[in-house]
Coordinates of C-alpha atoms in Angstrom, one line a residue:
M1 CA -52.0 -5.0 -4.1
K2 CA -53.0 -5.9 -1.1
T3 CA -55.4 -3.9 0.7
D4 CA -57.3 -3.8 4.0
P5 CA -60.4 -2.9 4.3
G6 CA -62.2 0.8 4.6
H7 CA -63.1 1.6 7.4
Y8 CA -67.6 3.1 8.4
D9 CA -69.0 4.8 12.2
F10 CA -72.1 6.1 12.2
A11 CA -73.0 8.2 15.1
V12 CA -76.5 8.5 16.5
I13 CA -77.5 10.5 19.6
G14 CA -81.0 9.9 20.5
T15 CA -83.5 7.8 19.5
A16 CA -83.6 8.4 15.1
S17 CA -83.6 6.8 12.0
L18 CA -81.5 7.4 8.7
T19 CA -81.5 6.0 5.1
V20 CA -78.7 4.8 3.9
T21 CA -77.5 6.0 0.4
A22 CA -75.6 4.1 -2.6
R23 CA -72.1 5.2 -1.0
F24 CA -72.6 3.2 1.7
N25 CA -74.5 0.1 -0.5
G26 CA -72.6 -3.0 0.0
L27 CA -71.0 -1.6 3.8
T28 CA -70.8 -5.0 6.0
V29 CA -72.0 -4.6 10.4
A30 CA -68.8 -5.0 12.1
S31 CA -70.4 -3.6 15.4
I32 CA -73.4 -2.5 17.2
E33 CA -72.3 -0.5 20.2
G34 CA -74.6 2.3 22.7
G35 CA -78.3 0.3 22.0
S36 CA -79.6 -1.0 19.4
V37 CA -79.7 -0.4 15.1
T38 CA -83.5 -1.9 13.3
R39 CA -83.8 -2.3 10.1
N40 CA -87.1 -2.4 8.3
G41 CA -88.5 -3.3 11.5
T42 CA -86.0 -5.9 12.1
Y43 CA -83.0 -6.2 14.9
V44 CA -79.6 -5.4 12.3
L45 CA -77.1 -8.0 14.0
A46 CA -73.0 -8.1 12.7
L47 CA -71.4 -9.6 9.2
D48 CA -75.1 -8.2 8.1
T49 CA -75.2 -6.0 4.5
L50 CA -76.8 -2.4 4.2
A51 CA -78.6 -1.8 0.8
T52 CA -79.3 1.7 -0.2
G53 CA -82.9 2.2 0.4
D54 CA -82.7 0.4 4.5
V55 CA -84.4 1.8 6.0
L56 CA -81.5 2.1 9.6
T57 CA -83.5 2.9 13.4
F58 CA -80.9 3.5 16.0
T59 CA -82.4 2.8 20.4
P60 CA -80.2 3.8 22.6
T61 CA -80.0 2.2 25.5
T62 CA -80.0 4.9 28.1
T63 CA -82.5 7.5 26.8
G64 CA -80.2 10.8 25.2
G65 CA -77.6 8.1 24.9
T66 CA -75.0 7.7 20.9
T67 CA -75.3 4.0 19.3
T68 CA -72.6 3.8 17.6
L69 CA -72.7 1.1 14.0
A70 CA -69.5 0.4 13.0
C71 CA -68.9 -0.7 9.3
Q72 CA -66.3 -2.1 6.5
R73 CA -65.1 -2.6 2.8
G74 CA -63.4 -5.0 1.7
N75 CA -59.8 -4.7 0.4
E76 CA -60.9 -0.7 0.2
E77 CA -57.2 0.7 1.9
F78 CA -53.6 0.2 0.6
S79 CA -51.9 -2.4 3.9
G80 CA -49.7 0.4 3.7
N81 CA -46.7 -2.6 3.6
Y82 CA -44.4 -2.7 0.6
T83 CA -44.7 -6.6 0.2
D84 CA -47.9 -6.0 -0.6
L85 CA -47.0 -4.5 -4.1
N86 CA -47.9 -6.5 -6.8
G87 CA -44.1 -7.0 -8.8
A88 CA -42.6 -4.9 -6.4
P89 CA -38.0 -5.5 -6.8
S90 CA -36.9 -8.2 -4.0
G91 CA -33.7 -5.7 -3.8
G92 CA -30.2 -7.4 -3.6
G93 CA -28.1 -4.6 -3.9
G94 CA -26.6 -1.8 -6.5
S95 CA -27.8 1.9 -7.1
T96 CA -31.2 3.3 -8.6
A97 CA -31.0 5.5 -10.7
W98 CA -32.9 8.2 -10.0
T99 CA -34.5 9.1 -13.3
D100 CA -35.3 4.9 -13.3
I101 CA -37.8 5.4 -10.6
T102 CA -41.0 5.7 -12.2
G103 CA -45.3 7.2 -10.7
K104 CA -43.0 9.3 -8.0
P105 CA -44.5 12.5 -6.7
S106 CA -43.7 15.6 -8.2
T107 CA -43.1 16.3 -4.7
F108 CA -42.3 16.1 -1.3
T109 CA -44.1 16.8 1.6
P110 CA -42.1 16.7 4.8
S111 CA -42.8 14.9 7.8
A112 CA -43.1 16.2 10.9
H113 CA -40.6 19.0 12.0
K114 CA -42.6 21.9 13.5
S115 CA -40.7 21.7 17.3
S116 CA -37.6 21.9 15.6
H117 CA -38.6 25.6 14.6
A118 CA -39.7 25.9 18.6
T119 CA -38.0 27.9 20.7
G120 CA -34.7 25.8 21.6
G121 CA -35.2 23.7 18.9
S122 CA -32.9 22.7 16.6
D123 CA -34.0 24.8 13.3
A124 CA -35.8 28.0 16.1
L125 CA -37.9 30.8 14.5
T126 CA -39.0 33.6 15.6
P127 CA -42.1 35.5 14.7
G128 CA -39.9 38.1 12.7
D129 CA -38.8 35.2 10.8
I130 CA -42.4 34.5 9.4
G131 CA -43.9 37.9 9.7
A132 CA -46.1 37.3 12.6
A133 CA -46.8 40.2 15.9
P134 CA -44.1 39.5 18.6
A135 CA -44.9 37.9 21.4
S136 CA -46.5 41.0 23.3
H137 CA -48.6 41.9 20.9
V138 CA -50.9 38.1 20.7
T139 CA -50.7 38.5 24.3
D140 CA -52.4 42.0 24.4
T141 CA -55.8 41.4 25.7
S142 CA -56.9 45.3 25.6
N143 CA -58.2 44.7 21.5
P144 CA -55.5 46.7 20.6
H145 CA -57.0 46.2 16.8
N146 CA -59.8 48.2 17.9
V147 CA -62.1 45.3 16.6
S148 CA -66.1 46.5 17.0
K149 CA -68.9 44.3 17.9
A150 CA -70.2 45.0 14.2
Q151 CA -67.3 44.2 12.3
V152 CA -67.3 40.9 14.0
G153 CA -71.5 40.0 13.2
L154 CA -72.7 39.9 17.0
G155 CA -75.4 41.8 16.3
N156 CA -76.9 39.1 14.0
V157 CA -76.2 37.0 16.8
T158 CA -79.7 35.8 19.8
N159 CA -79.1 36.8 23.6
D160 CA -80.6 33.5 24.1
A161 CA -79.5 30.4 26.7
Q162 CA -78.1 27.5 25.8
V163 CA -79.7 24.0 27.2
K164 CA -75.9 21.7 27.7
R165 CA -76.1 18.1 25.8
T166 CA -75.5 16.7 30.2
E167 CA -78.8 18.0 30.8
M168 CA -81.3 16.4 28.1
G169 CA -82.2 13.8 28.7
V170 CA -81.9 13.4 31.8
A171 CA -83.3 13.8 35.2
N172 CA -83.6 17.4 36.8
G173 CA -82.2 18.0 33.0
V174 CA -84.7 18.8 30.4
P175 CA -86.3 16.1 27.4
T176 CA -85.5 15.5 24.5
L177 CA -87.5 14.7 21.5
D178 CA -87.9 11.5 19.3
S179 CA -88.2 10.9 16.0
T180 CA -92.2 12.1 15.7
G181 CA -91.6 15.2 17.7
K182 CA -92.9 14.1 20.6
V183 CA -90.9 13.3 24.4
P184 CA -90.1 9.6 24.6
S185 CA -92.2 8.2 27.6
G186 CA -89.3 7.2 29.0
Q187 CA -88.1 10.9 29.4
L188 CA -92.4 11.7 30.7
P189 CA -93.1 11.8 34.8
T190 CA -94.7 8.9 36.1
S191 CA -97.7 9.2 39.0
S192 CA -98.9 7.3 41.8
G193 CA -102.7 7.7 40.9
G194 CA -103.4 9.5 44.0
G195 CA -103.3 13.1 42.7
S196 CA -104.9 12.9 38.6
T197 CA -108.2 14.1 38.1
A198 CA -110.5 11.4 38.6
P199 CA -112.0 9.9 35.1
A200 CA -115.8 10.5 33.8
T201 CA -117.2 6.7 35.7
T202 CA -120.7 6.4 35.8
P203 CA -122.6 5.3 38.4
E204 CA -122.7 1.7 37.9
L205 CA -121.1 -1.1 40.3
I206 CA -119.9 -4.8 39.2
V207 CA -119.2 -6.8 42.0
V208 CA -116.0 -9.6 41.5
S209 CA -115.8 -11.6 45.0
D210 CA -116.9 -14.4 46.9
S211 CA -119.3 -15.6 49.7
I212 CA -118.4 -11.4 51.4
G213 CA -120.5 -10.3 48.9
N214 CA -123.3 -12.7 47.9
G215 CA -124.2 -11.8 51.2
Y216 CA -123.6 -15.3 52.7
I217 CA -124.3 -16.0 56.8
S218 CA -123.1 -20.3 57.7
A219 CA -125.7 -20.5 60.8
G220 CA -128.2 -22.5 60.7
G221 CA -126.6 -24.5 58.1
G222 CA -126.5 -21.8 55.6
S223 CA -128.2 -18.5 54.1
H224 CA -128.2 -15.4 52.3
V225 CA -128.6 -11.9 53.9
A226 CA -129.2 -8.6 52.0
T227 CA -125.6 -8.1 50.4
W228 CA -123.1 -5.1 51.4
P229 CA -123.0 -4.9 47.7
A230 CA -127.1 -4.3 47.3
Q231 CA -127.0 -1.8 49.9
L232 CA -124.0 -0.2 48.4
A233 CA -126.1 0.7 44.9
A234 CA -129.0 1.9 47.3
I235 CA -127.4 4.1 49.1
R236 CA -124.8 5.8 45.9
I237 CA -128.1 5.2 43.8
W238 CA -126.0 2.8 41.1
T239 CA -127.0 0.1 38.9
L240 CA -125.4 -2.9 40.3
S241 CA -124.0 -6.3 38.6
N242 CA -122.7 -8.8 41.8
A243 CA -120.5 -11.4 40.4
S244 CA -119.9 -12.6 43.3
I245 CA -119.6 -16.6 43.9
D246 CA -119.7 -18.7 47.1
G247 CA -116.2 -19.7 47.9
S248 CA -114.8 -18.3 45.1
T249 CA -110.6 -18.4 45.2
L250 CA -108.8 -14.8 43.3
A251 CA -106.0 -17.4 41.8
T252 CA -106.5 -20.8 39.0
G253 CA -104.9 -23.4 39.3
T254 CA -105.5 -26.7 41.6
G255 CA -107.6 -26.4 44.4
S256 CA -109.4 -23.2 43.2
S257 CA -113.1 -22.4 43.2
N258 CA -114.9 -20.4 40.2
P259 CA -111.5 -18.1 39.8
M260 CA -112.1 -14.9 39.7
A261 CA -109.2 -14.5 37.5
T262 CA -110.5 -16.7 34.9
R263 CA -114.2 -15.3 35.1
A264 CA -113.7 -11.1 36.4
L265 CA -113.6 -9.9 32.2
T266 CA -116.2 -11.9 32.2
A267 CA -118.4 -10.2 33.8
V268 CA -116.8 -6.6 32.7
L269 CA -117.3 -6.2 29.3
A270 CA -115.2 -4.2 26.9
G271 CA -115.8 -0.6 27.1
Y272 CA -117.6 -0.3 31.0
T273 CA -117.2 2.9 32.3
G274 CA -118.6 2.6 36.2
H275 CA -117.0 0.7 39.0
V276 CA -115.8 -2.6 39.5
A277 CA -114.8 -4.2 43.2
L278 CA -112.7 -6.8 43.2
M279 CA -112.1 -8.9 46.7
G280 CA -111.0 -11.8 48.0
G281 CA -108.2 -14.3 48.8
I282 CA -109.6 -15.5 52.0
N283 CA -110.4 -18.8 50.1
D284 CA -106.8 -18.6 48.6
Y285 CA -105.8 -18.7 52.0
G286 CA -108.1 -21.5 53.4
T287 CA -107.1 -24.0 50.3
N288 CA -103.1 -22.9 50.8
L289 CA -102.9 -21.6 47.1
P290 CA -99.2 -19.8 46.9
L291 CA -99.5 -16.5 47.6
G292 CA -96.4 -15.9 45.0
A293 CA -94.4 -12.2 45.0
P294 CA -95.0 -8.5 43.0
G295 CA -94.7 -7.9 39.8
S296 CA -95.3 -11.7 39.3
T297 CA -98.1 -12.4 36.1
D298 CA -99.0 -16.2 37.0
S299 CA -102.3 -15.9 37.3
T300 CA -102.0 -19.4 39.8
T301 CA -100.6 -17.6 42.3
V302 CA -102.5 -14.8 44.1
Y303 CA -100.2 -12.2 44.0
G304 CA -100.1 -12.9 39.9
A305 CA -103.6 -13.4 40.0
L306 CA -104.3 -10.0 40.8
L307 CA -102.4 -8.2 38.5
V308 CA -103.7 -10.5 35.6
T309 CA -106.9 -9.0 37.1
A310 CA -106.8 -5.7 37.5
R311 CA -104.9 -4.9 34.4
G312 CA -107.3 -6.7 32.1
I313 CA -110.7 -5.1 34.3
L314 CA -108.3 -2.0 33.5
G315 CA -108.1 -2.2 29.7
R316 CA -111.4 -2.3 29.0
S317 CA -112.2 1.3 29.7
S318 CA -110.6 4.4 30.3
T319 CA -113.1 6.0 32.1
L320 CA -114.0 3.0 34.9
T321 CA -112.4 3.4 38.0
L322 CA -111.3 0.1 39.6
H323 CA -111.4 -0.8 44.0
L324 CA -109.1 -3.4 45.0
I325 CA -110.5 -4.0 48.6
T326 CA -108.6 -6.1 50.8
P327 CA -110.0 -9.1 52.9
L328 CA -111.7 -8.7 56.4
R329 CA -110.1 -9.9 59.3
C330 CA -110.5 -13.6 60.5
A331 CA -110.8 -16.3 62.4
N332 CA -107.2 -17.4 61.0
E333 CA -105.6 -13.8 62.1
G334 CA -101.5 -14.2 62.6
T335 CA -101.2 -18.1 60.9
L336 CA -99.1 -18.7 58.6
N337 CA -100.9 -21.8 56.3
S338 CA -99.0 -24.8 55.1
A339 CA -98.4 -22.4 51.6
G340 CA -96.5 -20.2 54.1
Y341 CA -98.7 -17.1 54.4
T342 CA -100.1 -15.2 56.3
P343 CA -103.9 -13.5 55.9
E344 CA -102.1 -9.3 57.2
M345 CA -99.8 -11.0 53.9
L346 CA -102.4 -11.8 51.9
R347 CA -103.9 -7.8 52.6
Q348 CA -100.6 -6.9 51.5
A349 CA -100.5 -8.5 48.0
V350 CA -103.4 -6.2 47.7
R351 CA -101.7 -2.9 48.9
D352 CA -98.9 -3.7 46.4
V353 CA -100.9 -4.3 43.1
A354 CA -103.1 -1.7 43.8
M355 CA -100.0 0.9 43.9
Q356 CA -98.1 -0.7 41.0
V357 CA -102.0 -0.4 39.0
A358 CA -102.0 3.3 40.0
R359 CA -98.7 4.3 38.7
E360 CA -100.2 1.7 35.3
F361 CA -103.1 4.1 35.2
P362 CA -103.6 6.8 36.5
G363 CA -106.2 8.4 38.8
Q364 CA -108.6 5.1 37.7
V365 CA -107.2 3.7 41.1
Q366 CA -108.6 3.7 44.6
L367 CA -107.4 1.3 47.7
L368 CA -110.2 0.2 50.2
D369 CA -108.5 -1.4 52.7
A370 CA -111.4 -3.4 54.8
G371 CA -109.4 -6.0 56.3
R372 CA -107.3 -2.6 58.5
D373 CA -110.3 0.1 58.6
L374 CA -112.8 -1.9 59.7
Y375 CA -111.0 -4.7 62.0
D376 CA -111.7 -4.5 65.4
Y377 CA -115.7 -4.3 64.5
M378 CA -114.5 -7.6 62.5
A379 CA -114.0 -9.8 66.5
A380 CA -115.3 -13.2 65.9
G381 CA -117.9 -12.8 67.7
S382 CA -119.0 -9.3 68.0
A383 CA -122.2 -7.4 67.1
Y384 CA -121.1 -8.1 63.7
M385 CA -119.1 -10.6 63.1
E386 CA -119.5 -14.8 63.6
A387 CA -118.5 -16.4 66.3
A388 CA -116.1 -18.0 64.1
G389 CA -114.6 -15.4 63.1
T390 CA -115.7 -16.6 58.9
H391 CA -118.2 -14.8 57.7
P392 CA -120.4 -10.9 59.2
L393 CA -123.8 -11.3 59.9
A394 CA -126.3 -9.4 58.7
A395 CA -125.4 -6.1 60.4
G396 CA -121.5 -6.5 59.7
Y397 CA -122.8 -7.1 55.7
T398 CA -124.9 -3.3 56.6
L399 CA -121.9 -1.5 58.2
M400 CA -119.3 -3.4 55.6
A401 CA -121.9 -1.1 52.6
Q402 CA -121.8 2.3 54.9
H403 CA -118.3 1.9 55.3
F404 CA -118.3 1.7 51.4
A405 CA -120.7 3.8 50.0
M406 CA -118.6 6.8 52.6
Q407 CA -115.1 5.9 50.8
F408 CA -115.5 4.3 47.3
S409 CA -114.5 8.1 44.9
G410 CA -117.1 8.9 42.0
V411 CA -120.4 10.4 42.3
N412 CA -123.6 9.7 43.1
G413 CA -126.8 9.0 40.7
T414 CA -129.4 11.1 40.8
V415 CA -132.7 11.1 41.5
A416 CA -135.5 14.4 40.8
G417 CA -137.1 14.4 43.8
Y418 CA -138.0 11.2 45.7
S419 CA -142.1 9.4 46.5
R420 CA -143.4 5.9 48.0
V421 CA -146.4 5.3 49.1
F422 CA -144.3 2.3 51.0
S423 CA -147.5 -0.9 50.5
T424 CA -146.5 -0.9 47.1
L425 CA -143.1 -2.3 48.0
T426 CA -142.5 -6.0 48.0
A427 CA -144.3 -7.6 51.7
G428 CA -140.9 -8.4 54.4
T429 CA -138.0 -6.5 54.7
L430 CA -137.5 -2.8 53.8
D431 CA -133.6 -3.9 53.9
G432 CA -132.2 -3.5 49.6
Q433 CA -135.3 -2.4 48.7
D434 CA -136.3 1.2 46.5
G435 CA -132.8 2.1 47.4
W436 CA -133.5 1.7 51.1
A437 CA -130.9 0.5 53.9
V438 CA -131.8 -0.7 58.0
S439 CA -128.4 -0.6 59.7
G440 CA -130.3 -1.4 63.0
G441 CA -133.6 -2.4 64.2
T442 CA -136.1 -3.2 62.2
A443 CA -138.0 -2.1 59.4
T444 CA -141.4 -4.0 57.8
V445 CA -142.9 -3.8 54.2
S446 CA -147.6 -4.9 55.3
S447 CA -149.6 -3.4 53.5
S448 CA -150.1 -1.0 56.0
G449 CA -147.3 0.9 55.4
V450 CA -143.5 0.1 56.5
S451 CA -143.9 -0.5 60.4
V452 CA -140.0 0.6 61.1
G453 CA -138.9 0.2 65.5
A454 CA -135.4 1.5 65.7
D455 CA -135.0 3.8 68.3
Y456 CA -133.3 7.5 67.1
A457 CA -130.6 7.0 70.7
A458 CA -129.9 3.2 70.4
V459 CA -129.9 3.2 65.7
A460 CA -128.5 6.8 65.3
R461 CA -128.9 5.8 61.6
S462 CA -131.3 3.2 62.0
T463 CA -133.7 3.2 58.5
L464 CA -131.7 5.3 55.6
H465 CA -132.2 6.5 51.6
T466 CA -129.7 8.5 50.0
L467 CA -131.3 12.3 49.9
P468 CA -131.8 13.2 46.0
S469 CA -129.6 15.9 45.1
G470 CA -131.1 19.9 45.6
T471 CA -133.4 18.7 48.5
T472 CA -135.2 21.0 50.1
T473 CA -138.7 19.5 51.6
V474 CA -138.8 16.1 53.5
A475 CA -142.0 14.8 54.3
L476 CA -143.2 11.5 56.2
R477 CA -147.3 10.7 56.8
S478 CA -148.2 8.7 59.4
A479 CA -150.1 6.9 62.6
I480 CA -149.6 9.1 65.7
T481 CA -149.5 7.4 68.6
T482 CA -150.9 9.2 72.0
A483 CA -148.4 7.2 74.3
T484 CA -146.7 8.6 76.8
G485 CA -142.3 8.0 75.5
Q486 CA -143.7 6.8 72.4
G487 CA -143.4 8.4 69.0
I488 CA -141.9 8.0 65.3
V489 CA -138.5 10.7 64.3
L490 CA -138.7 11.9 60.2
R491 CA -134.5 12.7 60.1
A492 CA -134.9 14.9 57.3
F493 CA -131.2 15.9 57.1
H494 CA -129.0 12.9 58.1
R495 CA -124.9 13.4 57.1
L496 CA -123.4 10.2 57.9
S497 CA -120.6 10.8 58.6
D498 CA -121.0 11.6 62.4
D499 CA -124.9 10.6 62.7
R500 CA -125.8 13.7 63.4
A501 CA -129.3 15.2 61.6
I502 CA -132.6 17.7 61.6
C503 CA -135.3 16.1 62.6
A504 CA -138.7 16.8 62.8
W505 CA -140.3 14.0 65.9
T506 CA -143.1 13.0 67.6
V507 CA -143.5 12.3 71.2
S508 CA -146.9 11.4 73.3
G509 CA -148.8 13.6 70.3
K510 CA -147.5 15.7 70.0
L511 CA -145.3 17.7 67.3
D512 CA -141.0 17.8 68.3
G513 CA -137.6 19.3 66.0
G514 CA -134.3 19.8 65.8
I515 CA -130.9 18.0 66.1
L516 CA -131.0 14.2 67.2
Q517 CA -127.2 12.7 67.4
G518 CA -127.2 9.7 69.2
S519 CA -128.9 10.0 72.2
T520 CA -128.1 13.8 72.3
V521 CA -131.2 15.5 71.4
S522 CA -131.1 19.4 71.0
S523 CA -134.8 20.4 70.8
W524 CA -136.2 23.2 69.1
I525 CA -140.5 23.2 70.2
G526 CA -140.3 21.5 73.1
A527 CA -143.0 20.8 74.9
S528 CA -145.4 23.5 73.2
G529 CA -146.0 21.6 70.7
P530 CA -149.1 21.3 68.6
I531 CA -151.2 18.0 68.8
L532 CA -151.5 16.1 66.3
P533 CA -154.5 14.5 64.5
S534 CA -153.7 10.2 64.8
D535 CA -153.5 9.8 60.4
A536 CA -150.6 13.1 59.9
W537 CA -147.8 14.4 57.3
I538 CA -144.7 16.3 59.0
E539 CA -142.9 17.9 56.6
V540 CA -139.2 19.6 57.2
K541 CA -138.4 22.5 54.7
R542 CA -135.3 24.5 54.0
T543 CA -135.2 27.7 53.7
G544 CA -134.0 31.2 53.2
G545 CA -131.6 30.2 56.2
Q546 CA -135.0 28.7 58.5
I547 CA -136.2 25.5 58.6
E548 CA -140.1 25.8 58.6
F549 CA -142.2 22.3 60.2
R550 CA -145.3 21.6 58.9
V551 CA -147.9 18.9 59.7
W552 CA -151.6 18.0 59.3
D553 CA -154.2 16.3 58.9
A554 CA -153.1 12.9 56.0
V555 CA -156.9 12.5 55.9
S556 CA -159.0 15.3 55.8
G557 CA -156.5 18.2 55.8
S558 CA -153.8 20.1 53.2
R559 CA -150.9 21.2 53.5
P560 CA -150.6 25.0 55.0
S561 CA -149.0 27.8 52.8
S562 CA -147.8 28.6 56.9
A563 CA -145.3 27.2 59.0
T564 CA -146.4 25.2 62.1
Y565 CA -142.8 26.4 63.8
T566 CA -139.7 27.3 61.8
H567 CA -136.1 27.9 63.2
A568 CA -132.2 29.3 62.1
D569 CA -131.0 26.9 59.8
D570 CA -127.4 25.6 61.2
G571 CA -125.8 25.4 57.8
M572 CA -125.4 20.9 58.2
V573 CA -125.3 19.6 55.1
G574 CA -127.6 16.6 55.0
D575 CA -126.8 13.3 52.6
S576 CA -129.5 11.3 53.3
F577 CA -133.1 10.4 54.9
G578 CA -135.0 8.2 56.8
I579 CA -137.3 6.3 59.9
G580 CA -137.2 6.1 63.0
T581 CA -139.0 5.6 66.5
I582 CA -138.7 7.1 70.1
S583 CA -138.4 4.2 72.7
S584 CA -138.4 0.5 70.4
S585 CA -141.5 0.6 70.7
V586 CA -143.1 -0.3 66.1
R587 CA -143.9 2.8 64.6
T588 CA -145.8 2.9 61.1
A589 CA -144.6 4.9 58.5
T590 CA -147.5 5.0 55.4
A591 CA -145.3 7.3 52.8
I592 CA -142.8 9.6 52.5
Q593 CA -141.6 11.6 49.6
T594 CA -139.2 14.7 48.8
S595 CA -138.9 17.8 46.5

């Protein structure tokens, strides 16, 4: 007898697994629709054979969808054709006695004919013919039998809201659970990184950059000055590792030089938990390396190198912070290179990659758009940029450090008070030593101390150091001059955001104090201040809502218990302290301390 194959369909909603039992052993896979099916980690394909004990995992194409596995087993069902019967007579006329037919059933199910009993049918029946209630009773919705809710068990049913199947695993619906009891990652909310909790990044900094990170100045045959990474680390009290190399490109490939894409992970080791700053690209533009496209992982292009490098760095630790910095303004703004892109298109690549990895690593990525934010400062021939427009001047590198110190996320390092006799530092510029940053004017270390020339009215920040956390007192020792209109300034509590500072200063040999903000002076003591000894300590202390000023002879005197002058504290919060001068005449400070 000829038979047809038997059919077995397995339809599974969502992601789930099942084990093949003996009943389905030997089934042949016919098709798979709506998703994929794996068996012990290998994809199941058409014509595969199932075996007892196989673990099948169903994964729908769309979250919450249905995956159907269609199978069959051969020679299991009768085809239904008379000619397929083994030994069936071929016919030829004549009649066959009923008793001669063997294997006939004792009863026969009638063919479907209920329509003939319907109203208007050939053999219509009434409700009474079958003992049913009349239609008027069936349509009565007023509970003619007085059935109670207790009789139908409604008291055993909880009155809970039900979730519709169409609302599961879709937008604005409710999530489903996978085979492990967890919400599938595809149904979890995404994040741009902006609102996530910042990781516990440690006060360390690794910089991967080019000559801009290396403090290069091309004038005079080329030299290096205090780098912005060193100055930034000094301001924020971070440990620094500067991996910047002159001429370095982001991308690899022909024409590249010391590419950051291949050396960044050498600089940033697994488990590192500090800050990483990545800034480059202008050498890629200059050597016409290809720009690439968003999402590319081809490291021979700028886009690909940025994405691969950023992902590699962020994969080192879940608590490090990556700062992606756009290139500075350059001499070729608006000019297409032979690879077909402008410096601004290069900056956009950094912005695009920053947004992409911020979604992939929430809370670990910060974009610093220096190319935009410092654009006007870095015009060729300005006070901050060389005339050629290729590298910042020393003042430009300092500006970058100060800007980044304000912008970089994370907490400052801390020191338990600060005390320094300046003659113990290395002779030469104070800039970059022991946490000091010189923003303008001069500050030169010698055996006599540090000689500062930075007129408060022209150089608001002068020479600054990060204010240790919890500082209430700042004192400066200095030689005092009686020359008219000359003196030294102690910026005891300086606020970087607007360069407003609570200060004590000497002028014409007398003590004065108050608020300095640029050339604006608010004097609290005035001409009535005391005459100072030739070598004096000057102190500013915040206590009990008051600002206290003290002075004493550094050679023969001692710190007085009572304040020389007091003034109500205006509540300004400072983040730095430092030294400046009255007029541009150089004054020498020998020591400074905080507590």
